[in-house]
């Protein structure tokens, strides 16, 4: 009877190994994070990293298997592993095939709140010349529907969009009529403070599937301090609105966003408790953006990247405990990062992409018909910097806008794949280019990354999530659930 060949016969020849592109970063004493070009990462000691680079690996030594699994190495004669890397990279970049799914209509700049951190230059309620008109909206709908994405999301922004609700009605009905023969699917969201929510708005939104996104900064005193309005009742109106939408249309019909101000930094648990109390399905621990009134009132400079990271880590710890007690309640920024780190699915979030999401991920139609590459680009224009203005709905078609020199140069100049610092950064496959942020804060589309708070936050967030995934099994179970 023929016997089995000895185990050595099944071992591959270590001398035929080759090293694939890898990057690494020191994360502690004798601790390195090593990553491949599609974002898989592994922790190694300096000796292990040296051995990997020298291909001093032997089947069965553990490091060989870890390196093989993470696609750091392959064999010279097998192309399958390079093809796998290429396939995974293609999948991660597949958002480019369905360009511009998101279209933001700024239906008015008017607002009845006077928030000091507001990122747009809101106008007082009576200044109707800051409303979008039907002719402008009609042209914007045509541009939105001519973008390649089969699913088009139209988001109504302001100011306070409910101050121009008649136009929202018209846009929803008209866009649906025009989308049908084109075979496009539509989604609608109103970003509103909910102060003007009434039965007519609820009826219409229920009938046409229009969702709500609102702002909730935390408990009553914090929210009302951050979001002043006449009557000091922003919190009461927001919470009442959330309750009415949940009761009338369903719990999934409304989501909320918070903005971290200096006053929030020590109160993250109370903020999380407020979201849980309002029956919301998760929360996004967002830093302030450097635009509009947030700059004029110096709100943006009141805390730095490290202080935000401490706030986010403390909030994440508290949120993880809520999840471990049985309630599914994700922190949405972590969930987005985890999907990047644990899968090759393209994600819709425009700030975590390279090529950058400006224009290719979203277009913004301002009330006067000007088109911008992102909402932040519009905010920058309100501050007098029109670097990311792409054109006007009356003169330009979709192709003109996305192939404009302004957009093409901004996207090309900000690619992380080729940028100094980013191109050799272990976090690059899970990071993104944010040319508007870097232009606003550093006057440089690419950004001077050692001085960039965006970069500091990305490194801090990804490293922390990696460490939880690797060293804390109970937390890792929750984080993996969020990513799926
Ligand atoms: S921005 Fe920073 S973290 Fe992101 S890829 Fe560039 S260097 Fe790395």
PDB file of N, CA and C in Angstrom, residues 323-400:
ATOM      1  N   UNK A 323     -23.506  48.505  24.078  1.00  0.00           N
ATOM      2  CA  UNK A 323     -23.700  47.389  23.140  1.00  0.00           C
ATOM      3  C   UNK A 323     -23.527  46.044  23.828  1.00  0.00           C
ATOM      4  N   UNK A 324     -22.559  45.974  24.749  1.00  0.00           N
ATOM      5  CA  UNK A 324     -22.321  44.692  25.441  1.00  0.00           C
ATOM      6  C   UNK A 324     -23.476  44.350  26.367  1.00  0.00           C
ATOM      7  N   UNK A 325     -24.234  45.375  26.781  1.00  0.00           N
ATOM      8  CA  UNK A 325     -25.378  45.063  27.641  1.00  0.00           C
ATOM      9  C   UNK A 325     -26.598  44.633  26.808  1.00  0.00           C
ATOM     10  N   UNK A 326     -26.442  44.564  25.476  1.00  0.00           N
ATOM     11  CA  UNK A 326     -27.511  43.967  24.660  1.00  0.00           C
ATOM     12  C   UNK A 326     -28.189  44.908  23.691  1.00  0.00           C
ATOM     13  N   UNK A 327     -27.881  46.200  23.722  1.00  0.00           N
ATOM     14  CA  UNK A 327     -28.540  47.114  22.785  1.00  0.00           C
ATOM     15  C   UNK A 327     -27.593  47.439  21.624  1.00  0.00           C
ATOM     16  N   UNK A 328     -28.036  47.211  20.397  1.00  0.00           N
ATOM     17  CA  UNK A 328     -27.190  47.555  19.239  1.00  0.00           C
ATOM     18  C   UNK A 328     -27.255  49.056  19.032  1.00  0.00           C
ATOM     19  N   UNK A 329     -26.114  49.714  19.204  1.00  0.00           N
ATOM     20  CA  UNK A 329     -26.077  51.173  19.137  1.00  0.00           C
ATOM     21  C   UNK A 329     -24.687  51.572  18.630  1.00  0.00           C
ATOM     22  N   UNK A 330     -24.476  51.582  17.289  1.00  0.00           N
ATOM     23  CA  UNK A 330     -23.127  51.855  16.771  1.00  0.00           C
ATOM     24  C   UNK A 330     -22.706  53.307  16.877  1.00  0.00           C
ATOM     25  N   UNK A 331     -21.384  53.516  16.968  1.00  0.00           N
ATOM     26  CA  UNK A 331     -20.806  54.850  16.754  1.00  0.00           C
ATOM     27  C   UNK A 331     -20.464  54.856  15.259  1.00  0.00           C
ATOM     28  N   UNK A 332     -21.114  55.747  14.507  1.00  0.00           N
ATOM     29  CA  UNK A 332     -21.103  55.608  13.056  1.00  0.00           C
ATOM     30  C   UNK A 332     -19.735  55.870  12.425  1.00  0.00           C
ATOM     31  N   UNK A 333     -18.922  56.757  13.032  1.00  0.00           N
ATOM     32  CA  UNK A 333     -17.602  56.989  12.426  1.00  0.00           C
ATOM     33  C   UNK A 333     -16.757  55.719  12.547  1.00  0.00           C
ATOM     34  N   UNK A 334     -16.818  55.083  13.721  1.00  0.00           N
ATOM     35  CA  UNK A 334     -16.080  53.825  13.894  1.00  0.00           C
ATOM     36  C   UNK A 334     -16.598  52.775  12.913  1.00  0.00           C
ATOM     37  N   UNK A 335     -17.919  52.729  12.762  1.00  0.00           N
ATOM     38  CA  UNK A 335     -18.503  51.720  11.867  1.00  0.00           C
ATOM     39  C   UNK A 335     -17.996  51.910  10.431  1.00  0.00           C
ATOM     40  N   UNK A 336     -17.901  53.170   9.996  1.00  0.00           N
ATOM     41  CA  UNK A 336     -17.380  53.440   8.645  1.00  0.00           C
ATOM     42  C   UNK A 336     -15.926  52.988   8.525  1.00  0.00           C
ATOM     43  N   UNK A 337     -15.119  53.352   9.529  1.00  0.00           N
ATOM     44  CA  UNK A 337     -13.705  52.972   9.489  1.00  0.00           C
ATOM     45  C   UNK A 337     -13.559  51.455   9.508  1.00  0.00           C
ATOM     46  N   UNK A 338     -14.401  50.796  10.303  1.00  0.00           N
ATOM     47  CA  UNK A 338     -14.297  49.333  10.420  1.00  0.00           C
ATOM     48  C   UNK A 338     -14.668  48.649   9.109  1.00  0.00           C
ATOM     49  N   UNK A 339     -15.646  49.221   8.416  1.00  0.00           N
ATOM     50  CA  UNK A 339     -15.981  48.621   7.113  1.00  0.00           C
ATOM     51  C   UNK A 339     -14.805  48.751   6.153  1.00  0.00           C
ATOM     52  N   UNK A 340     -14.086  49.866   6.239  1.00  0.00           N
ATOM     53  CA  UNK A 340     -12.886  50.027   5.406  1.00  0.00           C
ATOM     54  C   UNK A 340     -11.816  49.023   5.816  1.00  0.00           C
ATOM     55  N   UNK A 341     -11.673  48.823   7.145  1.00  0.00           N
ATOM     56  CA  UNK A 341     -10.574  47.984   7.642  1.00  0.00           C
ATOM     57  C   UNK A 341     -10.852  46.493   7.486  1.00  0.00           C
ATOM     58  N   UNK A 342     -12.124  46.110   7.533  1.00  0.00           N
ATOM     59  CA  UNK A 342     -12.446  44.675   7.582  1.00  0.00           C
ATOM     60  C   UNK A 342     -13.100  44.151   6.315  1.00  0.00           C
ATOM     61  N   UNK A 343     -13.371  45.033   5.357  1.00  0.00           N
ATOM     62  CA  UNK A 343     -13.969  44.535   4.116  1.00  0.00           C
ATOM     63  C   UNK A 343     -13.424  45.333   2.935  1.00  0.00           C
ATOM     64  N   UNK A 344     -13.724  44.876   1.733  1.00  0.00           N
ATOM     65  CA  UNK A 344     -13.291  45.610   0.531  1.00  0.00           C
ATOM     66  C   UNK A 344     -14.454  46.343  -0.115  1.00  0.00           C
ATOM     67  N   UNK A 345     -15.557  46.435   0.624  1.00  0.00           N
ATOM     68  CA  UNK A 345     -16.712  47.169   0.087  1.00  0.00           C
ATOM     69  C   UNK A 345     -16.364  48.645  -0.055  1.00  0.00           C
ATOM     70  N   UNK A 346     -16.757  49.267  -1.160  1.00  0.00           N
ATOM     71  CA  UNK A 346     -16.552  50.713  -1.236  1.00  0.00           C
ATOM     72  C   UNK A 346     -17.525  51.388  -0.281  1.00  0.00           C
ATOM     73  N   UNK A 347     -17.119  52.476   0.356  1.00  0.00           N
ATOM     74  CA  UNK A 347     -18.057  53.131   1.259  1.00  0.00           C
ATOM     75  C   UNK A 347     -18.480  54.470   0.682  1.00  0.00           C
ATOM     76  N   UNK A 348     -19.687  54.895   1.067  1.00  0.00           N
ATOM     77  CA  UNK A 348     -20.264  56.099   0.477  1.00  0.00           C
ATOM     78  C   UNK A 348     -19.728  57.393   1.066  1.00  0.00           C
ATOM     79  N   UNK A 349     -19.033  57.318   2.180  1.00  0.00           N
ATOM     80  CA  UNK A 349     -18.631  58.536   2.891  1.00  0.00           C
ATOM     81  C   UNK A 349     -17.541  59.271   2.096  1.00  0.00           C
ATOM     82  N   UNK A 350     -17.817  60.517   1.678  1.00  0.00           N
ATOM     83  CA  UNK A 350     -16.942  61.150   0.699  1.00  0.00           C
ATOM     84  C   UNK A 350     -15.574  61.560   1.259  1.00  0.00           C
ATOM     85  N   UNK A 351     -15.446  61.725   2.582  1.00  0.00           N
ATOM     86  CA  UNK A 351     -14.152  62.160   3.125  1.00  0.00           C
ATOM     87  C   UNK A 351     -13.160  61.011   3.277  1.00  0.00           C
ATOM     88  N   UNK A 352     -13.620  59.777   3.127  1.00  0.00           N
ATOM     89  CA  UNK A 352     -12.725  58.632   3.336  1.00  0.00           C
ATOM     90  C   UNK A 352     -12.408  57.930   2.021  1.00  0.00           C
ATOM     91  N   UNK A 353     -12.169  58.727   1.005  1.00  0.00           N
ATOM     92  CA  UNK A 353     -11.868  58.156  -0.298  1.00  0.00           C
ATOM     93  C   UNK A 353     -10.665  58.842  -0.910  1.00  0.00           C
ATOM     94  N   UNK A 354      -9.960  58.094  -1.714  1.00  0.00           N
ATOM     95  CA  UNK A 354      -8.977  58.666  -2.613  1.00  0.00           C
ATOM     96  C   UNK A 354      -9.035  57.814  -3.873  1.00  0.00           C
ATOM     97  N   UNK A 355      -9.345  58.385  -5.047  1.00  0.00           N
ATOM     98  CA  UNK A 355      -9.615  59.773  -5.392  1.00  0.00           C
ATOM     99  C   UNK A 355     -10.693  60.406  -4.503  1.00  0.00           C
ATOM    100  N   UNK A 356     -10.493  61.695  -4.200  1.00  0.00           N
ATOM    101  CA  UNK A 356     -11.366  62.404  -3.274  1.00  0.00           C
ATOM    102  C   UNK A 356     -12.826  62.354  -3.722  1.00  0.00           C
ATOM    103  N   UNK A 357     -13.711  62.435  -2.720  1.00  0.00           N
ATOM    104  CA  UNK A 357     -15.155  62.335  -3.004  1.00  0.00           C
ATOM    105  C   UNK A 357     -15.775  63.615  -3.547  1.00  0.00           C
ATOM    106  N   UNK A 358     -14.995  64.712  -3.599  1.00  0.00           N
ATOM    107  CA  UNK A 358     -15.587  65.962  -4.104  1.00  0.00           C
ATOM    108  C   UNK A 358     -16.028  65.763  -5.555  1.00  0.00           C
ATOM    109  N   UNK A 359     -17.235  66.168  -5.884  1.00  0.00           N
ATOM    110  CA  UNK A 359     -17.737  66.068  -7.251  1.00  0.00           C
ATOM    111  C   UNK A 359     -18.037  64.636  -7.658  1.00  0.00           C
ATOM    112  N   UNK A 360     -17.097  63.725  -7.486  1.00  0.00           N
ATOM    113  CA  UNK A 360     -17.300  62.329  -7.871  1.00  0.00           C
ATOM    114  C   UNK A 360     -18.184  61.605  -6.865  1.00  0.00           C
ATOM    115  N   UNK A 361     -18.261  62.132  -5.645  1.00  0.00           N
ATOM    116  CA  UNK A 361     -19.136  61.541  -4.631  1.00  0.00           C
ATOM    117  C   UNK A 361     -20.387  62.374  -4.434  1.00  0.00           C
ATOM    118  N   UNK A 362     -20.243  63.696  -4.565  1.00  0.00           N
ATOM    119  CA  UNK A 362     -21.377  64.578  -4.272  1.00  0.00           C
ATOM    120  C   UNK A 362     -21.248  65.885  -5.050  1.00  0.00           C
ATOM    121  N   UNK A 363     -22.389  66.464  -5.408  1.00  0.00           N
ATOM    122  CA  UNK A 363     -22.433  67.818  -5.966  1.00  0.00           C
ATOM    123  C   UNK A 363     -23.398  68.639  -5.125  1.00  0.00           C
ATOM    124  N   UNK A 364     -23.098  69.919  -5.010  1.00  0.00           N
ATOM    125  CA  UNK A 364     -23.942  70.803  -4.193  1.00  0.00           C
ATOM    126  C   UNK A 364     -24.462  71.936  -5.058  1.00  0.00           C
ATOM    127  N   UNK A 365     -25.792  72.108  -5.068  1.00  0.00           N
ATOM    128  CA  UNK A 365     -26.417  73.186  -5.841  1.00  0.00           C
ATOM    129  C   UNK A 365     -26.844  74.264  -4.862  1.00  0.00           C
ATOM    130  N   UNK A 366     -26.167  75.393  -4.931  1.00  0.00           N
ATOM    131  CA  UNK A 366     -26.484  76.460  -3.996  1.00  0.00           C
ATOM    132  C   UNK A 366     -27.815  77.126  -4.402  1.00  0.00           C
ATOM    133  N   UNK A 367     -28.398  77.901  -3.491  1.00  0.00           N
ATOM    134  CA  UNK A 367     -29.711  78.517  -3.725  1.00  0.00           C
ATOM    135  C   UNK A 367     -29.733  79.336  -5.020  1.00  0.00           C
ATOM    136  N   UNK A 368     -28.587  79.925  -5.410  1.00  0.00           N
ATOM    137  CA  UNK A 368     -28.539  80.792  -6.600  1.00  0.00           C
ATOM    138  C   UNK A 368     -28.110  80.044  -7.863  1.00  0.00           C
ATOM    139  N   UNK A 369     -27.962  78.732  -7.787  1.00  0.00           N
ATOM    140  CA  UNK A 369     -27.617  77.939  -8.972  1.00  0.00           C
ATOM    141  C   UNK A 369     -26.129  77.649  -9.112  1.00  0.00           C
ATOM    142  N   UNK A 370     -25.313  78.218  -8.249  1.00  0.00           N
ATOM    143  CA  UNK A 370     -23.878  77.898  -8.311  1.00  0.00           C
ATOM    144  C   UNK A 370     -23.683  76.446  -7.868  1.00  0.00           C
ATOM    145  N   UNK A 371     -22.767  75.757  -8.541  1.00  0.00           N
ATOM    146  CA  UNK A 371     -22.530  74.355  -8.177  1.00  0.00           C
ATOM    147  C   UNK A 371     -21.147  74.234  -7.525  1.00  0.00           C
ATOM    148  N   UNK A 372     -21.117  73.548  -6.396  1.00  0.00           N
ATOM    149  CA  UNK A 372     -19.860  73.341  -5.671  1.00  0.00           C
ATOM    150  C   UNK A 372     -19.546  71.851  -5.588  1.00  0.00           C
ATOM    151  N   UNK A 373     -18.248  71.569  -5.305  1.00  0.00           N
ATOM    152  CA  UNK A 373     -17.772  70.182  -5.284  1.00  0.00           C
ATOM    153  C   UNK A 373     -18.131  69.436  -4.007  1.00  0.00           C
ATOM    154  N   UNK A 374     -18.531  70.155  -2.968  1.00  0.00           N
ATOM    155  CA  UNK A 374     -18.965  69.510  -1.728  1.00  0.00           C
ATOM    156  C   UNK A 374     -19.634  70.560  -0.865  1.00  0.00           C
ATOM    157  N   UNK A 375     -20.275  70.115   0.204  1.00  0.00           N
ATOM    158  CA  UNK A 375     -20.929  71.069   1.097  1.00  0.00           C
ATOM    159  C   UNK A 375     -19.882  71.967   1.759  1.00  0.00           C
ATOM    160  N   UNK A 376     -18.734  71.390   2.089  1.00  0.00           N
ATOM    161  CA  UNK A 376     -17.664  72.182   2.706  1.00  0.00           C
ATOM    162  C   UNK A 376     -17.153  73.225   1.720  1.00  0.00           C
ATOM    163  N   UNK A 377     -17.137  72.860   0.409  1.00  0.00           N
ATOM    164  CA  UNK A 377     -16.699  73.811  -0.617  1.00  0.00           C
ATOM    165  C   UNK A 377     -17.660  74.994  -0.673  1.00  0.00           C
ATOM    166  N   UNK A 378     -18.938  74.708  -0.510  1.00  0.00           N
ATOM    167  CA  UNK A 378     -19.924  75.785  -0.482  1.00  0.00           C
ATOM    168  C   UNK A 378     -19.707  76.672   0.744  1.00  0.00           C
ATOM    169  N   UNK A 379     -19.424  76.048   1.884  1.00  0.00           N
ATOM    170  CA  UNK A 379     -19.177  76.814   3.109  1.00  0.00           C
ATOM    171  C   UNK A 379     -17.958  77.722   2.946  1.00  0.00           C
ATOM    172  N   UNK A 380     -16.942  77.177   2.279  1.00  0.00           N
ATOM    173  CA  UNK A 380     -15.727  77.953   2.031  1.00  0.00           C
ATOM    174  C   UNK A 380     -16.045  79.157   1.143  1.00  0.00           C
ATOM    175  N   UNK A 381     -16.904  78.939   0.141  1.00  0.00           N
ATOM    176  CA  UNK A 381     -17.272  80.038  -0.762  1.00  0.00           C
ATOM    177  C   UNK A 381     -17.995  81.141   0.002  1.00  0.00           C
ATOM    178  N   UNK A 382     -18.820  80.754   0.983  1.00  0.00           N
ATOM    179  CA  UNK A 382     -19.519  81.761   1.792  1.00  0.00           C
ATOM    180  C   UNK A 382     -18.522  82.608   2.572  1.00  0.00           C
ATOM    181  N   UNK A 383     -17.306  82.046   2.776  1.00  0.00           N
ATOM    182  CA  UNK A 383     -16.254  82.808   3.478  1.00  0.00           C
ATOM    183  C   UNK A 383     -15.397  83.590   2.489  1.00  0.00           C
ATOM    184  N   UNK A 384     -15.766  83.537   1.189  1.00  0.00           N
ATOM    185  CA  UNK A 384     -15.048  84.337   0.193  1.00  0.00           C
ATOM    186  C   UNK A 384     -14.023  83.559  -0.616  1.00  0.00           C
ATOM    187  N   UNK A 385     -13.902  82.244  -0.382  1.00  0.00           N
ATOM    188  CA  UNK A 385     -12.920  81.444  -1.112  1.00  0.00           C
ATOM    189  C   UNK A 385     -13.672  80.516  -2.074  1.00  0.00           C
ATOM    190  N   UNK A 386     -13.620  80.830  -3.368  1.00  0.00           N
ATOM    191  CA  UNK A 386     -14.433  80.080  -4.340  1.00  0.00           C
ATOM    192  C   UNK A 386     -13.584  79.048  -5.093  1.00  0.00           C
ATOM    193  N   UNK A 387     -12.556  78.515  -4.456  1.00  0.00           N
ATOM    194  CA  UNK A 387     -11.620  77.584  -5.099  1.00  0.00           C
ATOM    195  C   UNK A 387     -12.327  76.345  -5.679  1.00  0.00           C
ATOM    196  N   UNK A 388     -13.425  75.920  -5.036  1.00  0.00           N
ATOM    197  CA  UNK A 388     -14.067  74.666  -5.459  1.00  0.00           C
ATOM    198  C   UNK A 388     -15.432  74.913  -6.114  1.00  0.00           C
ATOM    199  N   UNK A 389     -15.596  76.099  -6.685  1.00  0.00           N
ATOM    200  CA  UNK A 389     -16.826  76.387  -7.445  1.00  0.00           C
ATOM    201  C   UNK A 389     -16.667  75.762  -8.829  1.00  0.00           C
ATOM    202  N   UNK A 390     -17.624  74.919  -9.225  1.00  0.00           N
ATOM    203  CA  UNK A 390     -17.461  74.173 -10.472  1.00  0.00           C
ATOM    204  C   UNK A 390     -18.217  74.785 -11.641  1.00  0.00           C
ATOM    205  N   UNK A 391     -19.244  75.572 -11.359  1.00  0.00           N
ATOM    206  CA  UNK A 391     -20.021  76.139 -12.467  1.00  0.00           C
ATOM    207  C   UNK A 391     -21.381  76.568 -11.982  1.00  0.00           C
ATOM    208  N   UNK A 392     -22.333  76.587 -12.941  1.00  0.00           N
ATOM    209  CA  UNK A 392     -23.678  77.069 -12.643  1.00  0.00           C
ATOM    210  C   UNK A 392     -24.696  76.196 -13.359  1.00  0.00           C
ATOM    211  N   UNK A 393     -25.812  75.923 -12.697  1.00  0.00           N
ATOM    212  CA  UNK A 393     -26.805  75.007 -13.300  1.00  0.00           C
ATOM    213  C   UNK A 393     -27.348  75.535 -14.625  1.00  0.00           C
ATOM    214  N   UNK A 394     -27.322  76.854 -14.835  1.00  0.00           N
ATOM    215  CA  UNK A 394     -27.891  77.407 -16.066  1.00  0.00           C
ATOM    216  C   UNK A 394     -26.947  77.242 -17.259  1.00  0.00           C
ATOM    217  N   UNK A 395     -25.672  77.102 -16.995  1.00  0.00           N
ATOM    218  CA  UNK A 395     -24.701  77.058 -18.108  1.00  0.00           C
ATOM    219  C   UNK A 395     -24.028  75.699 -18.283  1.00  0.00           C
ATOM    220  N   UNK A 396     -24.058  74.871 -17.270  1.00  0.00           N
ATOM    221  CA  UNK A 396     -23.233  73.652 -17.332  1.00  0.00           C
ATOM    222  C   UNK A 396     -24.050  72.378 -17.173  1.00  0.00           C
ATOM    223  N   UNK A 397     -23.565  71.339 -17.873  1.00  0.00           N
ATOM    224  CA  UNK A 397     -24.164  70.011 -17.723  1.00  0.00           C
ATOM    225  C   UNK A 397     -23.303  69.212 -16.737  1.00  0.00           C
ATOM    226  N   UNK A 398     -23.780  67.988 -16.416  1.00  0.00           N
ATOM    227  CA  UNK A 398     -23.045  67.148 -15.457  1.00  0.00           C
ATOM    228  C   UNK A 398     -21.591  66.941 -15.907  1.00  0.00           C
ATOM    229  N   UNK A 399     -21.426  66.600 -17.186  1.00  0.00           N
ATOM    230  CA  UNK A 399     -20.071  66.332 -17.697  1.00  0.00           C
ATOM    231  C   UNK A 399     -19.158  67.540 -17.542  1.00  0.00           C
ATOM    232  N   UNK A 400     -19.714  68.728 -17.852  1.00  0.00           N
ATOM    233  CA  UNK A 400     -18.886  69.947 -17.739  1.00  0.00           C
ATOM    234  C   UNK A 400     -18.393  70.113 -16.296  1.00  0.00           C
TER     235      UNK A 400
END
